[in-house]
mmCIF file of C-alpha atoms in Angstrom:
data_model
loop_
_atom_site.group_PDB
_atom_site.id
_atom_site.type_symbol
_atom_site.label_atom_id
_atom_site.label_comp_id
_atom_site.label_asym_id
_atom_site.label_seq_id
_atom_site.Cartn_x
_atom_site.Cartn_y
_atom_site.Cartn_z
ATOM 1 C CA MET K 1 166.273 83.240 154.108
ATOM 2 C CA THR K 2 163.642 80.553 154.588
ATOM 3 C CA THR K 3 163.995 77.720 157.087
ATOM 4 C CA LYS K 4 164.372 75.272 154.202
ATOM 5 C CA ASN K 5 167.208 77.306 152.690
ATOM 6 C CA ARG K 6 168.937 77.589 156.071
ATOM 7 C CA LEU K 7 168.740 73.818 156.465
ATOM 8 C CA ILE K 8 170.174 73.246 152.983
ATOM 9 C CA THR K 9 172.989 75.734 153.655
ATOM 10 C CA THR K 10 173.785 74.039 156.976
ATOM 11 C CA LEU K 11 173.903 70.620 155.339
ATOM 12 C CA ILE K 12 176.180 71.884 152.568
ATOM 13 C CA LEU K 13 178.555 73.496 155.076
ATOM 14 C CA SER K 14 178.536 70.381 157.262
ATOM 15 C CA SER K 15 179.257 68.142 154.287
ATOM 16 C CA SER K 16 182.040 70.448 153.161
ATOM 17 C CA SER K 17 183.577 70.427 156.654
ATOM 18 C CA ILE K 18 183.466 66.631 156.837
ATOM 19 C CA ALA K 19 185.008 66.347 153.381
ATOM 20 C CA ALA K 20 187.767 68.803 154.358
ATOM 21 C CA ILE K 21 188.546 66.952 157.586
ATOM 22 C CA SER K 22 188.584 63.650 155.698
ATOM 23 C CA LEU K 23 191.083 65.091 153.221
ATOM 24 C CA ILE K 24 193.232 66.381 156.083
ATOM 25 C CA ASN K 25 193.192 62.920 157.668
ATOM 26 C CA LYS K 26 194.348 61.319 154.410
ATOM 27 C CA CYS K 27 197.153 63.840 153.988
ATOM 28 C CA ILE K 28 198.349 63.295 157.558
ATOM 29 C CA LYS K 29 198.413 59.517 157.068
ATOM 30 C CA LEU K 30 200.310 59.693 153.769
ATOM 31 C CA SER K 31 202.837 62.134 155.201
ATOM 32 C CA ALA K 32 203.401 59.966 158.277
ATOM 33 C CA ILE K 33 203.909 56.624 156.529
ATOM 34 C CA SER K 34 206.371 58.226 154.113
ATOM 35 C CA LYS K 35 208.668 58.558 157.161
ATOM 36 C CA ASP K 36 208.863 54.793 157.696
ATOM 37 C CA THR K 37 212.551 53.811 157.913
ATOM 38 C CA GLN K 38 212.276 50.168 158.996
ATOM 39 C CA ASP K 39 214.202 47.522 157.093
ATOM 40 C CA GLU K 40 212.030 44.767 155.609
ATOM 41 C CA GLU K 41 214.763 42.216 154.889
ATOM 42 C CA GLN K 42 214.011 40.045 157.935
ATOM 43 C CA ASP K 43 210.216 40.308 157.726
ATOM 44 C CA ASN K 44 208.018 37.285 158.452
ATOM 45 C CA THR K 45 204.266 36.857 158.840
ATOM 46 C CA PHE K 46 202.339 34.822 161.396
ATOM 47 C CA HIS K 47 198.853 34.246 160.004
ATOM 48 C CA TRP K 48 196.860 34.532 163.206
ATOM 49 C CA ARG K 49 193.094 34.147 163.463
ATOM 50 C CA LEU K 50 192.449 37.868 164.130
ATOM 51 C CA GLY K 51 194.976 39.231 161.638
ATOM 52 C CA ASP K 52 198.436 38.803 160.184
ATOM 53 C CA ILE K 53 201.267 39.460 162.638
ATOM 54 C CA HIS K 54 204.533 40.958 161.426
ATOM 55 C CA TYR K 55 207.667 39.573 163.103
ATOM 56 C CA THR K 56 211.410 39.232 162.642
ATOM 57 C CA LYS K 57 213.724 36.320 163.406
ATOM 58 C CA THR K 58 217.505 36.673 163.625
ATOM 59 C CA GLY K 59 220.462 34.843 165.128
ATOM 60 C CA SER K 60 220.816 31.326 166.501
ATOM 61 C CA GLY K 61 220.659 29.678 169.889
ATOM 62 C CA LYS K 62 218.031 29.532 172.601
ATOM 63 C CA PRO K 63 214.857 31.435 171.620
ATOM 64 C CA LEU K 64 214.290 34.919 173.006
ATOM 65 C CA LEU K 65 211.031 36.755 172.321
ATOM 66 C CA LEU K 66 211.017 40.561 172.549
ATOM 67 C CA ILE K 67 207.625 42.260 173.004
ATOM 68 C CA HIS K 68 207.350 46.027 172.607
ATOM 69 C CA ASP K 69 205.329 48.383 174.800
ATOM 70 C CA LEU K 70 201.611 48.634 174.105
ATOM 71 C CA ASP K 71 201.267 52.013 172.461
ATOM 72 C CA ALA K 72 199.810 53.034 169.111
ATOM 73 C CA SER K 73 203.228 54.310 167.989
ATOM 74 C CA SER K 74 205.247 51.339 169.267
ATOM 75 C CA SER K 75 206.526 48.375 167.268
ATOM 76 C CA GLY K 76 209.335 45.831 167.176
ATOM 77 C CA TYR K 77 211.590 48.727 166.151
ATOM 78 C CA GLU K 78 211.852 49.431 169.886
ATOM 79 C CA TRP K 79 214.490 46.676 170.060
ATOM 80 C CA HIS K 80 216.642 47.659 167.075
ATOM 81 C CA ARG K 81 219.593 48.836 169.199
ATOM 82 C CA VAL K 82 219.977 45.531 171.071
ATOM 83 C CA ILE K 83 219.050 42.907 168.453
ATOM 84 C CA PRO K 84 222.540 42.727 166.825
ATOM 85 C CA ALA K 85 224.185 41.854 170.149
ATOM 86 C CA LEU K 86 221.415 39.513 171.337
ATOM 87 C CA SER K 87 221.338 37.596 168.043
ATOM 88 C CA LYS K 88 224.930 36.457 168.642
ATOM 89 C CA GLU K 89 223.711 34.281 171.513
ATOM 90 C CA TYR K 90 219.984 33.780 170.891
ATOM 91 C CA THR K 91 217.449 33.196 168.175
ATOM 92 C CA VAL K 92 215.764 36.549 168.596
ATOM 93 C CA TYR K 93 212.108 37.049 167.709
ATOM 94 C CA THR K 94 210.443 40.461 167.702
ATOM 95 C CA LEU K 95 206.789 40.847 166.870
ATOM 96 C CA ASP K 96 204.506 43.775 166.223
ATOM 97 C CA LEU K 97 201.455 43.194 168.390
ATOM 98 C CA LEU K 98 198.072 43.125 166.690
ATOM 99 C CA GLY K 99 197.040 46.729 166.047
ATOM 100 C CA CYS K 100 200.648 47.979 166.164
ATOM 101 C CA GLY K 101 203.489 48.596 163.728
ATOM 102 C CA ARG K 102 203.254 46.552 160.541
ATOM 103 C CA SER K 103 200.848 43.951 161.867
ATOM 104 C CA GLU K 104 197.234 44.079 160.788
ATOM 105 C CA LYS K 105 195.110 46.685 162.540
ATOM 106 C CA PRO K 106 191.511 45.493 162.418
ATOM 107 C CA CYS K 107 188.732 47.615 163.870
ATOM 108 C CA LEU K 108 187.924 45.638 167.022
ATOM 109 C CA THR K 109 188.036 45.913 170.804
ATOM 110 C CA TYR K 110 191.532 44.976 171.944
ATOM 111 C CA THR K 111 191.625 43.311 175.361
ATOM 112 C CA ASN K 112 194.207 41.720 177.622
ATOM 113 C CA TYR K 113 192.821 38.314 176.655
ATOM 114 C CA VAL K 114 193.422 38.999 172.937
ATOM 115 C CA TYR K 115 197.109 39.666 173.544
ATOM 116 C CA VAL K 116 197.515 36.763 175.981
ATOM 117 C CA GLN K 117 196.191 34.437 173.274
ATOM 118 C CA LEU K 118 198.369 36.047 170.599
ATOM 119 C CA ILE K 119 201.584 35.606 172.593
ATOM 120 C CA SER K 120 200.769 31.998 173.516
ATOM 121 C CA ASP K 121 199.776 31.077 169.960
ATOM 122 C CA PHE K 122 202.878 32.761 168.525
ATOM 123 C CA ILE K 123 205.189 30.758 170.789
ATOM 124 C CA LYS K 124 203.402 27.506 169.937
ATOM 125 C CA SER K 125 203.282 28.121 166.192
ATOM 126 C CA GLU K 126 206.401 30.092 165.300
ATOM 127 C CA ILE K 127 208.911 29.274 168.060
ATOM 128 C CA GLY K 128 207.875 25.784 169.124
ATOM 129 C CA HIS K 129 209.967 25.731 172.309
ATOM 130 C CA ARG K 130 209.966 27.182 175.785
ATOM 131 C CA THR K 131 211.278 30.669 175.405
ATOM 132 C CA ASN K 132 212.749 33.504 177.394
ATOM 133 C CA VAL K 133 210.669 36.664 177.050
ATOM 134 C CA ILE K 134 211.442 40.353 177.492
ATOM 135 C CA ALA K 135 208.492 42.763 177.495
ATOM 136 C CA THR K 136 208.108 46.489 178.025
ATOM 137 C CA GLY K 137 205.565 48.588 179.910
ATOM 138 C CA GLY K 138 201.904 47.785 179.301
ATOM 139 C CA SER K 139 202.726 44.539 177.484
ATOM 140 C CA SER K 140 204.230 43.060 180.656
ATOM 141 C CA SER K 141 200.786 42.173 181.991
ATOM 142 C CA PHE K 142 200.094 40.057 178.881
ATOM 143 C CA VAL K 143 203.241 38.040 179.484
ATOM 144 C CA ILE K 144 202.400 37.564 183.162
ATOM 145 C CA MET K 145 198.888 36.343 182.363
ATOM 146 C CA ALA K 146 200.073 34.116 179.504
ATOM 147 C CA CYS K 147 202.769 32.548 181.699
ATOM 148 C CA ALA K 148 200.318 31.960 184.544
ATOM 149 C CA ASN K 149 197.982 30.181 182.108
ATOM 150 C CA SER K 150 200.624 28.199 180.174
ATOM 151 C CA SER K 151 203.875 28.126 182.117
ATOM 152 C CA ASP K 152 205.241 25.341 179.910
ATOM 153 C CA LEU K 153 205.626 27.843 177.046
ATOM 154 C CA PHE K 154 207.892 30.166 179.003
ATOM 155 C CA ASP K 155 211.323 29.992 180.573
ATOM 156 C CA ARG K 156 212.508 33.243 182.205
ATOM 157 C CA LEU K 157 210.701 36.563 182.095
ATOM 158 C CA MET K 158 212.253 40.031 182.046
ATOM 159 C CA LEU K 159 209.846 42.968 182.409
ATOM 160 C CA ILE K 160 210.964 46.524 181.688
ATOM 161 C CA ASN K 161 209.135 49.270 183.594
ATOM 162 C CA PRO K 162 205.893 47.305 183.905
ATOM 163 C CA ASP K 163 202.675 49.043 184.922
ATOM 164 C CA SER K 164 201.863 49.094 188.623
ATOM 165 C CA ILE K 165 199.449 46.469 189.890
ATOM 166 C CA ASP K 166 196.881 49.197 190.566
ATOM 167 C CA THR K 167 197.232 50.512 187.017
ATOM 168 C CA CYS K 168 196.782 47.005 185.615
ATOM 169 C CA SER K 169 193.547 46.659 187.590
ATOM 170 C CA GLN K 170 191.817 49.746 186.162
ATOM 171 C CA LEU K 171 188.547 49.164 184.340
ATOM 172 C CA PRO K 172 186.765 51.183 181.636
ATOM 173 C CA GLY K 173 184.559 53.837 183.253
ATOM 174 C CA PRO K 174 181.548 55.681 181.797
ATOM 175 C CA TYR K 175 183.726 58.492 180.453
ATOM 176 C CA SER K 176 186.102 55.984 178.851
ATOM 177 C CA LYS K 177 183.267 54.251 177.039
ATOM 178 C CA TYR K 178 181.941 57.541 175.627
ATOM 179 C CA TYR K 179 185.439 58.582 174.561
ATOM 180 C CA LYS K 180 185.983 55.249 172.789
ATOM 181 C CA ARG K 181 182.696 55.696 170.928
ATOM 182 C CA LEU K 182 183.792 59.159 169.857
ATOM 183 C CA LEU K 183 187.117 57.803 168.582
ATOM 184 C CA ASP K 184 185.237 55.130 166.645
ATOM 185 C CA PHE K 185 183.610 57.778 164.437
ATOM 186 C CA PRO K 186 185.309 57.569 161.033
ATOM 187 C CA VAL K 187 186.132 61.249 160.432
ATOM 188 C CA ILE K 188 186.075 63.151 163.729
ATOM 189 C CA GLY K 189 187.430 60.175 165.663
ATOM 190 C CA THR K 190 190.310 59.811 163.219
ATOM 191 C CA LEU K 191 191.132 63.508 163.513
ATOM 192 C CA LEU K 192 191.232 63.255 167.322
ATOM 193 C CA TYR K 193 193.534 60.258 166.972
ATOM 194 C CA HIS K 194 195.837 62.126 164.602
ATOM 195 C CA ILE K 195 196.102 64.929 167.125
ATOM 196 C CA ALA K 196 196.921 62.439 169.901
ATOM 197 C CA VAL K 197 199.714 60.789 167.864
ATOM 198 C CA SER K 198 200.983 63.894 166.072
ATOM 199 C CA LYS K 199 204.707 64.254 165.534
ATOM 200 C CA LYS K 200 204.790 66.849 168.300
ATOM 201 C CA ALA K 201 203.033 64.440 170.670
ATOM 202 C CA ILE K 202 205.577 61.722 169.912
ATOM 203 C CA ILE K 203 208.485 64.137 170.420
ATOM 204 C CA ASP K 204 206.958 65.168 173.761
ATOM 205 C CA ASN K 205 206.604 61.513 174.721
ATOM 206 C CA PHE K 206 210.282 60.815 174.027
ATOM 207 C CA THR K 207 211.293 64.006 175.839
ATOM 208 C CA ASN K 208 209.140 63.573 178.935
ATOM 209 C CA ASN K 209 208.551 59.826 179.254
ATOM 210 C CA TYR K 210 210.781 57.631 177.111
ATOM 211 C CA TYR K 211 214.240 59.166 177.558
ATOM 212 C CA ALA K 212 215.966 60.671 180.565
ATOM 213 C CA ASN K 213 218.259 62.584 178.205
ATOM 214 C CA PRO K 214 216.161 63.852 175.259
ATOM 215 C CA LYS K 215 219.254 65.365 173.602
ATOM 216 C CA ILE K 216 220.299 61.917 172.362
ATOM 217 C CA VAL K 217 216.964 61.115 170.699
ATOM 218 C CA LYS K 218 217.518 60.719 166.952
ATOM 219 C CA ASP K 219 215.161 62.053 164.286
ATOM 220 C CA SER K 220 214.947 58.525 162.854
ATOM 221 C CA PHE K 221 213.415 57.312 166.151
ATOM 222 C CA ILE K 222 210.696 59.955 165.956
ATOM 223 C CA ASP K 223 210.008 59.308 162.267
ATOM 224 C CA THR K 224 209.679 55.552 162.759
ATOM 225 C CA TYR K 225 207.341 55.885 165.744
ATOM 226 C CA TYR K 226 205.308 58.479 163.865
ATOM 227 C CA ALA K 227 204.979 56.186 160.844
ATOM 228 C CA ALA K 228 204.055 53.171 162.994
ATOM 229 C CA ALA K 229 201.151 55.131 164.487
ATOM 230 C CA HIS K 230 199.619 55.629 161.027
ATOM 231 C CA LEU K 231 200.256 52.365 159.188
ATOM 232 C CA GLY K 232 197.398 49.955 158.574
ATOM 233 C CA PHE K 233 193.614 49.973 158.346
ATOM 234 C CA SER K 234 192.551 51.146 161.809
ATOM 235 C CA PRO K 235 195.533 52.245 163.933
ATOM 236 C CA LYS K 236 193.252 54.290 166.182
ATOM 237 C CA SER K 237 191.492 51.148 167.467
ATOM 238 C CA VAL K 238 194.335 49.981 169.692
ATOM 239 C CA TYR K 239 194.891 53.559 170.882
ATOM 240 C CA ALA K 240 191.233 53.831 171.920
ATOM 241 C CA CYS K 241 191.338 50.528 173.811
ATOM 242 C CA VAL K 242 194.573 51.360 175.638
ATOM 243 C CA ARG K 243 193.417 54.881 176.445
ATOM 244 C CA CYS K 244 190.095 53.591 177.781
ATOM 245 C CA ASN K 245 191.539 50.676 179.846
ATOM 246 C CA TYR K 246 190.154 47.805 177.773
ATOM 247 C CA THR K 247 193.602 46.173 177.752
ATOM 248 C CA LYS K 248 193.984 46.156 181.548
ATOM 249 C CA CYS K 249 193.683 43.085 183.780
ATOM 250 C CA ASN K 250 194.298 42.390 187.475
ATOM 251 C CA ILE K 251 197.600 40.470 187.566
ATOM 252 C CA ALA K 252 197.912 39.939 191.332
ATOM 253 C CA ASN K 253 196.807 36.296 191.414
ATOM 254 C CA ALA K 254 198.815 35.483 188.292
ATOM 255 C CA LEU K 255 201.971 36.884 189.907
ATOM 256 C CA LYS K 256 201.428 34.665 192.938
ATOM 257 C CA LYS K 257 200.963 31.615 190.721
ATOM 258 C CA ILE K 258 204.064 31.968 188.539
ATOM 259 C CA ASN K 259 207.087 29.824 189.419
ATOM 260 C CA ASN K 260 209.187 31.023 186.493
ATOM 261 C CA SER K 261 212.086 33.349 187.256
ATOM 262 C CA ILE K 262 211.105 37.020 186.873
ATOM 263 C CA TYR K 263 213.521 39.925 186.613
ATOM 264 C CA LEU K 264 212.374 43.553 186.593
ATOM 265 C CA ILE K 265 214.340 46.387 185.007
ATOM 266 C CA GLY K 266 213.529 50.023 185.668
ATOM 267 C CA GLY K 267 214.710 53.413 184.547
ATOM 268 C CA SER K 268 216.094 55.581 187.340
ATOM 269 C CA GLN K 269 213.989 58.518 186.114
ATOM 270 C CA LYS K 270 210.706 56.622 186.377
ATOM 271 C CA GLU K 271 208.698 58.008 189.253
ATOM 272 C CA SER K 272 208.479 55.675 192.277
ATOM 273 C CA ILE K 273 209.942 52.793 190.279
ATOM 274 C CA GLU K 274 211.527 51.049 193.270
ATOM 275 C CA GLU K 275 208.254 51.212 195.231
ATOM 276 C CA LEU K 276 206.500 49.664 192.231
ATOM 277 C CA PHE K 277 209.011 46.807 192.141
ATOM 278 C CA LEU K 278 208.618 46.166 195.861
ATOM 279 C CA GLU K 279 204.881 45.935 195.279
ATOM 280 C CA TYR K 280 205.501 43.141 192.742
ATOM 281 C CA ILE K 281 207.779 41.366 195.202
ATOM 282 C CA LYS K 282 204.987 41.326 197.807
ATOM 283 C CA TYR K 283 203.056 39.039 195.478
ATOM 284 C CA ASN K 284 206.070 37.001 194.341
ATOM 285 C CA PRO K 285 209.089 37.184 196.708
ATOM 286 C CA ALA K 286 211.353 35.389 194.205
ATOM 287 C CA ILE K 287 211.326 38.400 191.845
ATOM 288 C CA GLU K 288 214.637 40.219 191.355
ATOM 289 C CA TYR K 289 215.139 43.701 189.992
ATOM 290 C CA SER K 290 217.683 46.228 188.782
ATOM 291 C CA ILE K 291 217.513 49.945 188.000
ATOM 292 C CA ILE K 292 219.541 51.449 185.138
ATOM 293 C CA ASN K 293 220.841 54.913 185.989
ATOM 294 C CA GLY K 294 220.236 57.757 183.588
ATOM 295 C CA THR K 295 217.316 56.123 181.787
ATOM 296 C CA ASN K 296 213.559 56.441 181.702
ATOM 297 C CA HIS K 297 210.905 54.195 180.127
ATOM 298 C CA ILE K 298 212.916 52.471 177.362
ATOM 299 C CA PRO K 299 216.441 51.867 178.736
ATOM 300 C CA HIS K 300 217.166 49.348 175.966
ATOM 301 C CA MET K 301 217.035 52.228 173.460
ATOM 302 C CA GLU K 302 218.596 54.877 175.671
ATOM 303 C CA LYS K 303 221.480 52.850 177.150
ATOM 304 C CA PRO K 304 221.650 49.547 175.238
ATOM 305 C CA VAL K 305 225.055 48.528 176.646
ATOM 306 C CA ASN K 306 223.822 48.795 180.240
ATOM 307 C CA PHE K 307 220.652 46.958 179.325
ATOM 308 C CA LEU K 308 222.549 44.124 177.624
ATOM 309 C CA SER K 309 224.677 43.732 180.736
ATOM 310 C CA ASN K 310 221.500 43.055 182.737
ATOM 311 C CA VAL K 311 220.307 40.562 180.112
ATOM 312 C CA GLN K 312 223.612 38.700 180.355
ATOM 313 C CA THR K 313 223.381 38.635 184.164
ATOM 314 C CA PHE K 314 219.818 37.310 184.239
ATOM 315 C CA PHE K 315 219.721 34.929 181.265
ATOM 316 C CA GLY K 316 223.340 33.866 181.636
#
């Protein structure tokens, strides 16, 4: 076989492989979004400058904004087990952050600043009053920074299993930048993303990180998280930015600055959770905290009654 023929054969095989992977990616996406079980009756849209934001509004009373964890598979669905009870006393807002759930998922670099602006603009535009806020995990830093910048928009803050201050301070390294570039490739990058947010990966996440008792995880939880990770134009973009630390920001000075009441809730199965809370208190001695026994990262899904008791204690 001549060199020219070898080259042609290689190109044909490469093109065929790319086409096959592309087809696999499309099949995975279609299969995943078919699992979406979320109710659309309460859907609203906030037309933000970087993309439309999906949110829900239920109940009446003082406004309460619920912000889900920052993960490619997360969405406002995270709060579905506590919304009915909360909406009896509050006007409850849940939003899908840009790049998550049913909100738009543009192909851009997601940073802490993007989410700080989103939360502030949402409160100004859609709520219009000072509001209590509850946020989970990686999204807690956005609320802290937004409150430090515009305290007049916020009343009390409740943070569920927030990242440690050291974790919040991590910056993208050389490896992270190369990995993000790889994920940005349209075919191979999408395949790597689909592997990272496969149904098995989401089940493992619930089993090892989200729940202390994985036996009570429902199939509907897995299906909804799996669907959320595949909806929209570029769901892999937020995953790449979270994975590569583009959404991190040093919150130490912001914590010192905040005069708003802050209450931390942790899962008893979270490693070193009490030490993490004491670290927060070093920067802001007025912070209070509580740990819910028999829970892990999302106690509001795992033990909603216990969680609601803490909400009632803190928000009154």
